[in-house]
Short mmCIF file of C-alpha atoms and ligand atoms in Angstrom, two decimals:
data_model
loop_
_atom_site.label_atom_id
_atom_site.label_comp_id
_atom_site.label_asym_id
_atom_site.label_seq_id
_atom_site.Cartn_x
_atom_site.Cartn_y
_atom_site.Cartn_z
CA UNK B 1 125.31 19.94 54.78
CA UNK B 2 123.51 20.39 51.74
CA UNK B 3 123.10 23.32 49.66
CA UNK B 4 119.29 25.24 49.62
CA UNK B 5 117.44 24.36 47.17
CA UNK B 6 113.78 25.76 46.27
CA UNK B 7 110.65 24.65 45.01
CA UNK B 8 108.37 26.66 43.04
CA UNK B 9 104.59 25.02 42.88
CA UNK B 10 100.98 26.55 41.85
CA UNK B 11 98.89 26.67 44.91
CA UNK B 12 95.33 26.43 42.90
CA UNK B 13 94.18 25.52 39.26
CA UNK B 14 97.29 26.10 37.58
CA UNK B 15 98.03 29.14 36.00
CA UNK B 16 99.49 31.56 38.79
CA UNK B 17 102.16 32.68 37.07
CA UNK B 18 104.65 30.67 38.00
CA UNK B 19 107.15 30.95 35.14
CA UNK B 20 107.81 34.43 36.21
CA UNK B 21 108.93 33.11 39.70
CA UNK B 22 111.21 30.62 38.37
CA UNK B 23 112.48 33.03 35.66
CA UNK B 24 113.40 35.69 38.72
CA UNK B 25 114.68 32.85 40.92
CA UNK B 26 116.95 31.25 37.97
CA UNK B 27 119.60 34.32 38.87
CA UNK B 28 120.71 32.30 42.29
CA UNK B 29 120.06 28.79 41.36
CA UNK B 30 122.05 26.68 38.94
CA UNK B 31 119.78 24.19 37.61
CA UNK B 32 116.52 23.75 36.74
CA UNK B 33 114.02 21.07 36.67
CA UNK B 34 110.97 20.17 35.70
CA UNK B 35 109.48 16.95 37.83
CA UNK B 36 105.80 16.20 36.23
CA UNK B 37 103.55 16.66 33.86
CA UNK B 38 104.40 17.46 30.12
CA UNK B 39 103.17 19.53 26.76
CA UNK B 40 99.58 20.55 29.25
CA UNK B 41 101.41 23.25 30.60
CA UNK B 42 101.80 26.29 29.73
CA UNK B 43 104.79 29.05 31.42
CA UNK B 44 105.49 32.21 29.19
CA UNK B 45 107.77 34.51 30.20
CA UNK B 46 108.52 37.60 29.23
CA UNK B 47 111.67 39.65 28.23
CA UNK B 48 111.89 42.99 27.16
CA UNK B 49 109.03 43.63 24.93
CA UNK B 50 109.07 39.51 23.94
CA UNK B 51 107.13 36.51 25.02
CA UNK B 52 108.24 33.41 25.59
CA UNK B 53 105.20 30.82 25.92
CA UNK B 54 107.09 27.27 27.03
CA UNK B 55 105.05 24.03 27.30
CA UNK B 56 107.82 21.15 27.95
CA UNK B 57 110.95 23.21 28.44
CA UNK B 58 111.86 24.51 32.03
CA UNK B 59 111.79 28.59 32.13
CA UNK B 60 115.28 28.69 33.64
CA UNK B 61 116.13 28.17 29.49
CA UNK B 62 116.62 31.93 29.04
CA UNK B 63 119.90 31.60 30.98
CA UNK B 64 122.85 30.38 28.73
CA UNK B 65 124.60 29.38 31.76
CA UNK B 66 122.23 27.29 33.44
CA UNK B 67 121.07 23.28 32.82
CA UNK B 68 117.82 22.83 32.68
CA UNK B 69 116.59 19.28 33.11
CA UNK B 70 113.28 17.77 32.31
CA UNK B 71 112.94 15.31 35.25
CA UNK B 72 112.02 11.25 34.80
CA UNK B 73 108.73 12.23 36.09
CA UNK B 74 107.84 14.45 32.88
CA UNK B 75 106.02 12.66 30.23
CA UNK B 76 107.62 13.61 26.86
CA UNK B 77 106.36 14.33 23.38
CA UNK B 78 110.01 14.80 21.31
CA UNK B 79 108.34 16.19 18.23
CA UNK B 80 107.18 19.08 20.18
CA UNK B 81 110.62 19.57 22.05
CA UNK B 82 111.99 19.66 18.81
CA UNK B 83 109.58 22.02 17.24
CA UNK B 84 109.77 24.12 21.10
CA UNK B 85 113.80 24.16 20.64
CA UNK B 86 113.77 25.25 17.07
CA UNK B 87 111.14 28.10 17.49
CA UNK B 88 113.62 29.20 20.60
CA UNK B 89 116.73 28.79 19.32
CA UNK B 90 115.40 31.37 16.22
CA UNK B 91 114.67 33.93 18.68
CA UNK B 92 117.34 33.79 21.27
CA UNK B 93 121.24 33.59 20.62
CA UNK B 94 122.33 31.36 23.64
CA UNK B 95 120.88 29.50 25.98
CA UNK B 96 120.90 26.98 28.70
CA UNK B 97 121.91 23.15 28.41
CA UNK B 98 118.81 21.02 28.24
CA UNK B 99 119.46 17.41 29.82
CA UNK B 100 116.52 14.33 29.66
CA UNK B 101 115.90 12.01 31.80
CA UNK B 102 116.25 8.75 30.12
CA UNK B 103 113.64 7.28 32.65
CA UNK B 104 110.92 9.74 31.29
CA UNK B 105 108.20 8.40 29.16
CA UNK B 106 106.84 9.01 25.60
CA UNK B 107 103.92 10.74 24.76
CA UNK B 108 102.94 8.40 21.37
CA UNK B 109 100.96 9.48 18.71
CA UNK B 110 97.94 6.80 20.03
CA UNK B 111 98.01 8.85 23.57
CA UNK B 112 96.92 11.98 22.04
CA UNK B 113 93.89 10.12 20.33
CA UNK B 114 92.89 8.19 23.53
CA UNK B 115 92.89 11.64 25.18
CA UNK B 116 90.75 13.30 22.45
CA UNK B 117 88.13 10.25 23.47
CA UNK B 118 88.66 10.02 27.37
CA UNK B 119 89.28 13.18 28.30
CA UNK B 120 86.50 15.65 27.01
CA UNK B 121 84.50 15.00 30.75
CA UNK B 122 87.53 16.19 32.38
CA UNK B 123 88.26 18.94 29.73
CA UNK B 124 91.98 17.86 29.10
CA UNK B 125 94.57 19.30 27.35
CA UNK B 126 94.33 17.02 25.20
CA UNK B 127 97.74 16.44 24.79
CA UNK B 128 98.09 13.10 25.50
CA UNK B 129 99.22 13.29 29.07
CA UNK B 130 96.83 11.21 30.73
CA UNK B 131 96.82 8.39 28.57
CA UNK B 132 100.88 8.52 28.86
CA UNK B 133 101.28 8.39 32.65
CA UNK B 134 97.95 5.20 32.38
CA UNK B 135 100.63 3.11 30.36
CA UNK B 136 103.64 4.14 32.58
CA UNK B 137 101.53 2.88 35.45
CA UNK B 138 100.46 -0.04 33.05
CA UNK B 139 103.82 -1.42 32.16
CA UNK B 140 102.96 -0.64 28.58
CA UNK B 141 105.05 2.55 27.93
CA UNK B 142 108.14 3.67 26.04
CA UNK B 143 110.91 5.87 27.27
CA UNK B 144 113.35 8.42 26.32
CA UNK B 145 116.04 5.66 26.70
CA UNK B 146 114.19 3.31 24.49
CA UNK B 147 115.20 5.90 21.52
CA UNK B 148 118.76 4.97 21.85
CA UNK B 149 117.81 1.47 19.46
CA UNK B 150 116.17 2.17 16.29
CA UNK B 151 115.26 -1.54 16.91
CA UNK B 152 114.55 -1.57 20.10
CA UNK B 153 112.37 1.70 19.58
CA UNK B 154 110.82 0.12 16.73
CA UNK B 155 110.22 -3.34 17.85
CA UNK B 156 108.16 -1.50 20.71
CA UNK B 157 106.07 0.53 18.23
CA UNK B 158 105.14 -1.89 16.13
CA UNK B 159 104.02 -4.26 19.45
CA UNK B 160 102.22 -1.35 21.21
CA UNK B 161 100.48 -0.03 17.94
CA UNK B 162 98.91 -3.60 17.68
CA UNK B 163 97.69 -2.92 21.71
CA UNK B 164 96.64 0.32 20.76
CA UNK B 165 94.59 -0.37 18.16
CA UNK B 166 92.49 -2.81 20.15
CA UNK B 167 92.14 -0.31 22.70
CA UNK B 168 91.30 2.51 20.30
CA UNK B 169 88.67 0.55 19.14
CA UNK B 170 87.13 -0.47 22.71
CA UNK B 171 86.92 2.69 23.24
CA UNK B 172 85.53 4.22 20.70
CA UNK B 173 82.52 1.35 21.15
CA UNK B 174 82.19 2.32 24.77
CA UNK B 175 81.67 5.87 23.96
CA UNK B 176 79.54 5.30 21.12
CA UNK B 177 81.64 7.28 18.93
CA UNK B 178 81.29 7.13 15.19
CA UNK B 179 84.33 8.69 13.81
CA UNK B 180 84.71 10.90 10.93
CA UNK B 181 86.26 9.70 7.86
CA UNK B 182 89.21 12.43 8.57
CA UNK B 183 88.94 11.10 12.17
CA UNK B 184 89.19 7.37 11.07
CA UNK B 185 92.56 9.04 9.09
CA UNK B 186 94.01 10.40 12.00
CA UNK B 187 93.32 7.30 13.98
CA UNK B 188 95.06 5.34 11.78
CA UNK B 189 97.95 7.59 11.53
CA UNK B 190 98.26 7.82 14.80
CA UNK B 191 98.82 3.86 14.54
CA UNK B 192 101.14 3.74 11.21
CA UNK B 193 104.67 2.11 12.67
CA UNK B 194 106.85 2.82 10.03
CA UNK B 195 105.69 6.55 10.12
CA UNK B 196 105.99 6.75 14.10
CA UNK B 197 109.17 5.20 13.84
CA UNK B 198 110.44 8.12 11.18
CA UNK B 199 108.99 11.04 12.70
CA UNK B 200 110.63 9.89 16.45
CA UNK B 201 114.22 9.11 15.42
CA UNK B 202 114.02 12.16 13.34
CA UNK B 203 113.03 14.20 16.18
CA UNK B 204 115.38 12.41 18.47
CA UNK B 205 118.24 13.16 16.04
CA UNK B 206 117.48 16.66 15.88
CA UNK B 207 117.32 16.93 19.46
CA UNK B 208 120.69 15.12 19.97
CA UNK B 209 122.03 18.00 17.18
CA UNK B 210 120.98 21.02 19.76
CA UNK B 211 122.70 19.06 22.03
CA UNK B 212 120.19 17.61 24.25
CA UNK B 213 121.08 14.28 26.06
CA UNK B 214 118.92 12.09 27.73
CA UNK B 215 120.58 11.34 31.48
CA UNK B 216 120.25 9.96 35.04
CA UNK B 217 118.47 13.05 36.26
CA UNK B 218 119.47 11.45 40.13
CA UNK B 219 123.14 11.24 39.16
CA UNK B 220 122.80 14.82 37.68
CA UNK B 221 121.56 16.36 40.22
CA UNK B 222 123.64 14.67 43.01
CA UNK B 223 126.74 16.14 41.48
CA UNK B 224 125.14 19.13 40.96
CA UNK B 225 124.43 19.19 44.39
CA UNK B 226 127.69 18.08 45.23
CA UNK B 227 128.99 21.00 43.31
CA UNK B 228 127.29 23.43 45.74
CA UNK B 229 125.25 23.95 42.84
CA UNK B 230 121.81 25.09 44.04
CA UNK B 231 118.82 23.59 41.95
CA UNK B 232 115.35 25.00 41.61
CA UNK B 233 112.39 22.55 41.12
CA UNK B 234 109.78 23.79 38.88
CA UNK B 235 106.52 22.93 39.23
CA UNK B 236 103.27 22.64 36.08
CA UNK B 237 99.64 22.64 37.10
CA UNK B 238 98.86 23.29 40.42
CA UNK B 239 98.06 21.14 44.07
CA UNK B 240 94.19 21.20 43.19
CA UNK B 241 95.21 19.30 39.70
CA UNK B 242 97.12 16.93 41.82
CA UNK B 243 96.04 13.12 40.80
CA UNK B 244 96.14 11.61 44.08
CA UNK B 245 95.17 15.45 46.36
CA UNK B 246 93.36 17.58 43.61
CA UNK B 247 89.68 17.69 42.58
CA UNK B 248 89.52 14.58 41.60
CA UNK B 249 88.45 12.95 39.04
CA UNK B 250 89.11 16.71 37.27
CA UNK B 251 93.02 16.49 37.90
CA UNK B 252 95.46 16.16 35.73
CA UNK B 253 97.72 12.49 35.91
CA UNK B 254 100.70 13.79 37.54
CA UNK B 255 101.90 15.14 40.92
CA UNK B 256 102.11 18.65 40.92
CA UNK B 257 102.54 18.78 44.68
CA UNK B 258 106.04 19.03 46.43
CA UNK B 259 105.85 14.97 46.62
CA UNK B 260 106.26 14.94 43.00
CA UNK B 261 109.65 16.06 42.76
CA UNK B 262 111.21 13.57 44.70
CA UNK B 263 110.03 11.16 42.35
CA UNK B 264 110.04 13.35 39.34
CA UNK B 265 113.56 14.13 39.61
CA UNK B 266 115.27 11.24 41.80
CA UNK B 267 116.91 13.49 44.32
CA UNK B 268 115.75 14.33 47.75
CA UNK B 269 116.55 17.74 48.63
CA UNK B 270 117.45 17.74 52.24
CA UNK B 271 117.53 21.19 52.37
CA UNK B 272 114.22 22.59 50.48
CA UNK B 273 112.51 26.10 50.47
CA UNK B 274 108.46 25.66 49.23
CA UNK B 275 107.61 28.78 47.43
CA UNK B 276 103.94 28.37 46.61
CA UNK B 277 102.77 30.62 43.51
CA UNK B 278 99.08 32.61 44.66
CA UNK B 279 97.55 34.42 42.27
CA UNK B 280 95.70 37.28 43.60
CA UNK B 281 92.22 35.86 42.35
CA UNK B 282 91.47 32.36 41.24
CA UNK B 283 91.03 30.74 37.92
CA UNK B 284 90.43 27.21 36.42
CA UNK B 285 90.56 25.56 32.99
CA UNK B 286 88.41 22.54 32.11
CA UNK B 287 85.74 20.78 34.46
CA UNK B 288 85.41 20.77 38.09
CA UNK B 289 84.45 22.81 41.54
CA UNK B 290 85.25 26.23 41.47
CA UNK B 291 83.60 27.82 44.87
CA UNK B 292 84.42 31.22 44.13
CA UNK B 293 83.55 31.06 40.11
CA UNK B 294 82.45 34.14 39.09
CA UNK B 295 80.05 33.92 36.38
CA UNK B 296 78.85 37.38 36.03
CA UNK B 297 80.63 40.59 34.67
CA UNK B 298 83.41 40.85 37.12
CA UNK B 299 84.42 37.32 35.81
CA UNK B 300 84.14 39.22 32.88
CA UNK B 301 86.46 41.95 33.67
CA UNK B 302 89.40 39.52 35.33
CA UNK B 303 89.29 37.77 32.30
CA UNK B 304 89.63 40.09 29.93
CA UNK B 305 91.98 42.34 32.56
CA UNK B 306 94.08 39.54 33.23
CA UNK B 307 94.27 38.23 29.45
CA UNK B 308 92.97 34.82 31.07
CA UNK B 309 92.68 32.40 28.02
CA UNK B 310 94.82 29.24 28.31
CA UNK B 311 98.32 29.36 26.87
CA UNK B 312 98.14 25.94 25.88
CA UNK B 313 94.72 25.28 24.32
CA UNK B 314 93.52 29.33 24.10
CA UNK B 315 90.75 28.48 26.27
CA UNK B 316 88.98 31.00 28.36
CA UNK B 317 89.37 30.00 31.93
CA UNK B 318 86.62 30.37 34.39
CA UNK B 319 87.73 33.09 36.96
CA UNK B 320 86.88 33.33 40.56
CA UNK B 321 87.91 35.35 44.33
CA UNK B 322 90.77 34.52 46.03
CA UNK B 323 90.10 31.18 48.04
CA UNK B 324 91.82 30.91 51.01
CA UNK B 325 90.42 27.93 52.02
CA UNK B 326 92.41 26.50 48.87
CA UNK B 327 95.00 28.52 50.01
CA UNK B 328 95.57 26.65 53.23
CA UNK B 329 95.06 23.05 51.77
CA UNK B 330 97.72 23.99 49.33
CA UNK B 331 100.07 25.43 52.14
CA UNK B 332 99.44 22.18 54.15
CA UNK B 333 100.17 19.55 51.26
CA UNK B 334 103.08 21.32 50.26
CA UNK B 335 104.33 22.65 53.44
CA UNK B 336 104.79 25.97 51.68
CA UNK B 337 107.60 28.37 53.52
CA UNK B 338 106.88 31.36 51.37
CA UNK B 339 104.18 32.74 48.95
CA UNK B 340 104.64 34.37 45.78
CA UNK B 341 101.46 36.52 45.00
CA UNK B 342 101.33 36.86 41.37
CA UNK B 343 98.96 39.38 38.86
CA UNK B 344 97.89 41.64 41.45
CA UNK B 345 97.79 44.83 39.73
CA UNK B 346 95.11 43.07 37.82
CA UNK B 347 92.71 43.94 40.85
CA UNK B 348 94.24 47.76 40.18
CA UNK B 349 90.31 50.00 39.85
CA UNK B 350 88.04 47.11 41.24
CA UNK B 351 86.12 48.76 43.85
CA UNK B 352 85.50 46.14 46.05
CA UNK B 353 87.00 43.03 46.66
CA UNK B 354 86.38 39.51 48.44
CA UNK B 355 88.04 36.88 49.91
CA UNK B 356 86.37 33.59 50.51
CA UNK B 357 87.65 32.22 54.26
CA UNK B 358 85.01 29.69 54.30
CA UNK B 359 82.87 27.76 52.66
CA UNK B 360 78.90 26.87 53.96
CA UNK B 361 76.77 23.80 53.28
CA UNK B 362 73.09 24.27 55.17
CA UNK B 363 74.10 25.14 58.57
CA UNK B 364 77.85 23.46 58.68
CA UNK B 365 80.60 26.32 58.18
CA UNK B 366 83.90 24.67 57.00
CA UNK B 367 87.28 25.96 57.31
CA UNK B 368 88.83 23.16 55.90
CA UNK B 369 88.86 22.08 52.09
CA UNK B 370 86.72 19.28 51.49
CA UNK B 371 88.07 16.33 49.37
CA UNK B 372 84.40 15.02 48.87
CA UNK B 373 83.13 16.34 45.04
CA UNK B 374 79.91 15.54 45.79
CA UNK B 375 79.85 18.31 49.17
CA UNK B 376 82.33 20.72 47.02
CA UNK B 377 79.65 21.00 44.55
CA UNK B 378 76.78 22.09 47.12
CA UNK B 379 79.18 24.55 48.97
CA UNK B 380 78.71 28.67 49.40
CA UNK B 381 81.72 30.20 49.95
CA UNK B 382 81.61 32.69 52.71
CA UNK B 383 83.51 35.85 52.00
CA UNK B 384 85.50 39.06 53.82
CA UNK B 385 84.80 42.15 52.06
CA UNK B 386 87.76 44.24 51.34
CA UNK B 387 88.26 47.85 49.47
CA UNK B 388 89.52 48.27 46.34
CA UNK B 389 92.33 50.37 45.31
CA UNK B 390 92.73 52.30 41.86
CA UNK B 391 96.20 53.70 41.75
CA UNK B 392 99.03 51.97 39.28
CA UNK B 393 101.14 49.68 40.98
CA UNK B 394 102.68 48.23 37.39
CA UNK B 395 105.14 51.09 36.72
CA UNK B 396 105.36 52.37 40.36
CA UNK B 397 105.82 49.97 42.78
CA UNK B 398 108.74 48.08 44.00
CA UNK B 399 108.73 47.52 47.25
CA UNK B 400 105.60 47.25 50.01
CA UNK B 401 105.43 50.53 51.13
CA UNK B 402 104.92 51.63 47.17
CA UNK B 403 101.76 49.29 47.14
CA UNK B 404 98.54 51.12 47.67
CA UNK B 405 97.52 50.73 51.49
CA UNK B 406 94.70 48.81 50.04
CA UNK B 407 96.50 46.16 48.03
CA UNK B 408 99.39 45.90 51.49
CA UNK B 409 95.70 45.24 53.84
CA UNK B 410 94.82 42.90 50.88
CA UNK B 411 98.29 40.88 51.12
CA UNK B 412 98.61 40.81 55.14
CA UNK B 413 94.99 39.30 55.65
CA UNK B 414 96.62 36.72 53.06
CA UNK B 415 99.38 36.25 55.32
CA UNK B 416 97.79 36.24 58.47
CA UNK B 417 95.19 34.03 57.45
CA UNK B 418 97.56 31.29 55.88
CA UNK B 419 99.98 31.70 58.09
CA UNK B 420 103.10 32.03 55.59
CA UNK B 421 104.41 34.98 54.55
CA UNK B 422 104.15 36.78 51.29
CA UNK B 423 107.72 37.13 50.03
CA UNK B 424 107.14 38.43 46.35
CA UNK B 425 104.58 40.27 44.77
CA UNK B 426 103.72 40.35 41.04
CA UNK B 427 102.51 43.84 40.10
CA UNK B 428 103.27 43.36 36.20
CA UNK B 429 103.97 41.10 33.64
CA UNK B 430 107.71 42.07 33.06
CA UNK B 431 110.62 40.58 34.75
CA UNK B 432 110.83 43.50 37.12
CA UNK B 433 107.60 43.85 37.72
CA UNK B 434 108.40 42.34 41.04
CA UNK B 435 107.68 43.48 44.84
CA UNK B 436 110.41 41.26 47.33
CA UNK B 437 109.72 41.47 50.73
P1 IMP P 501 95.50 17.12 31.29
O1 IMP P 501 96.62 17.54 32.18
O2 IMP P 501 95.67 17.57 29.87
O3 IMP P 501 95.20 15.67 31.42
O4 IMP P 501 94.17 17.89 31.80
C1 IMP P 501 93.58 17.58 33.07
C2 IMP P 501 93.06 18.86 33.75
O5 IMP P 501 94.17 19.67 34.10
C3 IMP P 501 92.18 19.74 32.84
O6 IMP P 501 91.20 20.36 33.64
C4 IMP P 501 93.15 20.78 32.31
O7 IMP P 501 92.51 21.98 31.94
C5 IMP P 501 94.03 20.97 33.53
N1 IMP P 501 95.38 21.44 33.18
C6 IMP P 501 96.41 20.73 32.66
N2 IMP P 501 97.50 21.50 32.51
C7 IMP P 501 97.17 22.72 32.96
C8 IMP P 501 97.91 23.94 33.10
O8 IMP P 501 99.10 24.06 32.79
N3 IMP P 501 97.20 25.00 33.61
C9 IMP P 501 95.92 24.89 33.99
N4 IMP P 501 95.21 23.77 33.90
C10 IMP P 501 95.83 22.70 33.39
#
């Protein structure tokens, strides 16, 4: 018999909130992982009066007696770890040990420029991440274990940069792109071996010096397992930025979904708990359908309410209704067990509210997400009204019965629509700003 393990996994666009979760679940779990994606995301949590805003490090780090892990199936940029470990390790005494998987790939220098060409109709990150996870899939990449050789690592730059370069090039001519003459520097930068070389043993080193190792994530978490150590999976982006079950081709190049983590990390929880993370409205960053987009002032208002700018990139994201026809493709990729509503004080003094249950196109009424861009983009969503409520539910409320009887009808149609129950609440930003059910 296995121990419990959890998941923790966005259930739209990204963004929920998740980082709080996996902060409040890090008390009964042991280790923490991250399984896909890299520097796009974006988790900040908050202690006390300070933030925390985390792009490759798992949000379990807070905990000096944790280990963290950042799975195979991350794609990693080390200068940024190093610069993300440095800024931490300023502001917080201890922490928890950080183990790589020596399986993961690099994010090069040459990825981020591809990115800043190929991914401006998707509205990446631009952080290289799509680019990285093309040359995994390509045979062309390098990985954390390749860092162990300075001439193995090097060898491999200088044969890649030549690849690169050629590629670079083919694409800026299919794009028609004239580059800038600081462009043209970057570019070639961005291609300079002996520099790459210099700036990725140095970060390496530095890494190894906060004591950072790179591992066999599957051994690690076997004998953690083994331990009775219980390990919590954390997820970046969301199921509807899933390469293979999001919005295609808007997605990002990982799997955010609970499939990812078997291959992200290399161990098969037999005993898993799927907490999908639900934020109480919806909102997206970069291209793609967005049903319930609100483009008016009361997208206005969640933005501004919910401080809804990206913590990655500082972009505004579009903001929307609840979607709960989202909400049951996500529970039904993931097979979710529980749902963790997140920011819902934010709809604190909206008078009314709205839920979209379905979505119309002419005279057919679907229930069901469609996976088809070209219908997603014609479709109405079809909404419930619901009241609003207006009391404070940040500094008052935690448990149910404290919620406003609005905000508790607001969470059971959730639940009885979906199916799954609602097991935490978010009614704040703080780390006990937290309804458990
Ligand atoms: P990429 O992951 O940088 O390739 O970007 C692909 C798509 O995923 C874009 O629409 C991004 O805005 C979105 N995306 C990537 N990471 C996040 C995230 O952490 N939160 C929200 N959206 C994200």
């Amino acid at each position: 018999m296995q121990n419990q393990h959890t998941a923790v996994l966005g259930m739209q666009w990204g963004d929920e909130g998740k980082g709080k979760i996996v902060d409040h679940l890090a008390h009964d779990h042991q280790v923490i992982v991250r399984y896909q994606g890299g520097t796009n995301a974006g988790h900040t949590v908050v202690v006390g009066k300070k933030k925390f805003p985390l792009h490759l490090i798992p949000s379990g780090i807070l905990y000096p007696e944790k280990t963290c892990v950042i799975g195979d199936g991350v794609v990693v940029n080390p200068l940024v770890l190093a610069e993300e470990l440095e800024a931490l390790d300023k502001r917080v005494g201890k922490r928890a040990t950080l183990l790589i998987g020596s399986k993961a790939q690099l994010i090069m220098p040459w990825h981020i420029v591809r990115d800043g060409i190929t991914g401006k109709k998707i509205g990446t990150t631009g952080r290289g991440i799509g680019p990285t996870y093309t040359d995994a899939t390509a045979r062309v990449g390098i990985r954390v274990m390749d860092l162990a050789s300075k001439l193995r690592f090097s060898t491999m730059v200088a044969q890649y940069a030549v690849y690169n370069r050629e590629l670079i090039e083919g694409l800026l001519r299919y794009y028609q792109i004239k580059p800038t003459a600081a462009e043209k520097t970057k570019i070639e930068q961005a291609l300079t071996v002996d520099d790459i070389v210099r700036k990725y043993t140095d970060a390496w080193e530095k890494l190894k010096a906060f004591g950072i190792a790179a591992v066999d994530t599957s051994q690690t978490l076997d004998e953690a397992d083994r331990a009775g150590k219980r390990i919590l999976y954390e997820g970046a982006q969301a199921t509807l930025l899933d390469i293979t079950h999001g919005d295609y081709p808007f997605v990002t190049s990982s799997h955010p979904t609970v499939g990812g983590l078997f291959i992200g990390s290399g161990f098969r929880p037999r005993e898993l708990t799927v907490i999908g993370v639900l934020k109480a409205y919806a909102t997206r960053v970069g291209e793609g359908p967005f049903p319930t987009e609100l483009t008016n002032r009361t997208g206005e208002i969640l933005r501004e309410r919910g401080h809804e700018y990206g913590t990655t990139t500082g972009r505004p994201r579009r903001c929307g209704w609840l979607d709960l026809v989202v909400g049951e493709y996500a529970v039904r990729i993931n097979g979710v067990d529980g749902i963790a509503m997140t920011k819902l004080d934010i709809l604190s003094g909206m008078k009314k509210l709205q839920l979209a249950l379905a979505y119309r196109k002419g005279k057919v009424v679907m229930t069901r997400y469609p996976a088809d861009q070209a219908v997603l983009e014609k479709v109405e969503s079809q909404y419930v009204n619901m009241n609003g409520w207006r009391d404070d539910m940040t500094n008052k409320a935690r448990a149910f019965s404290d919620l406003p009887k609005a905000a508790q009808k607001y969470v059971e149609l959730v639940e009885e629509y979906l199916t799954v129950p609602v097991k935490y609440i978010g009614v704040g930003p703080g780390r006990e700003e937290l309804v458990r059910r």
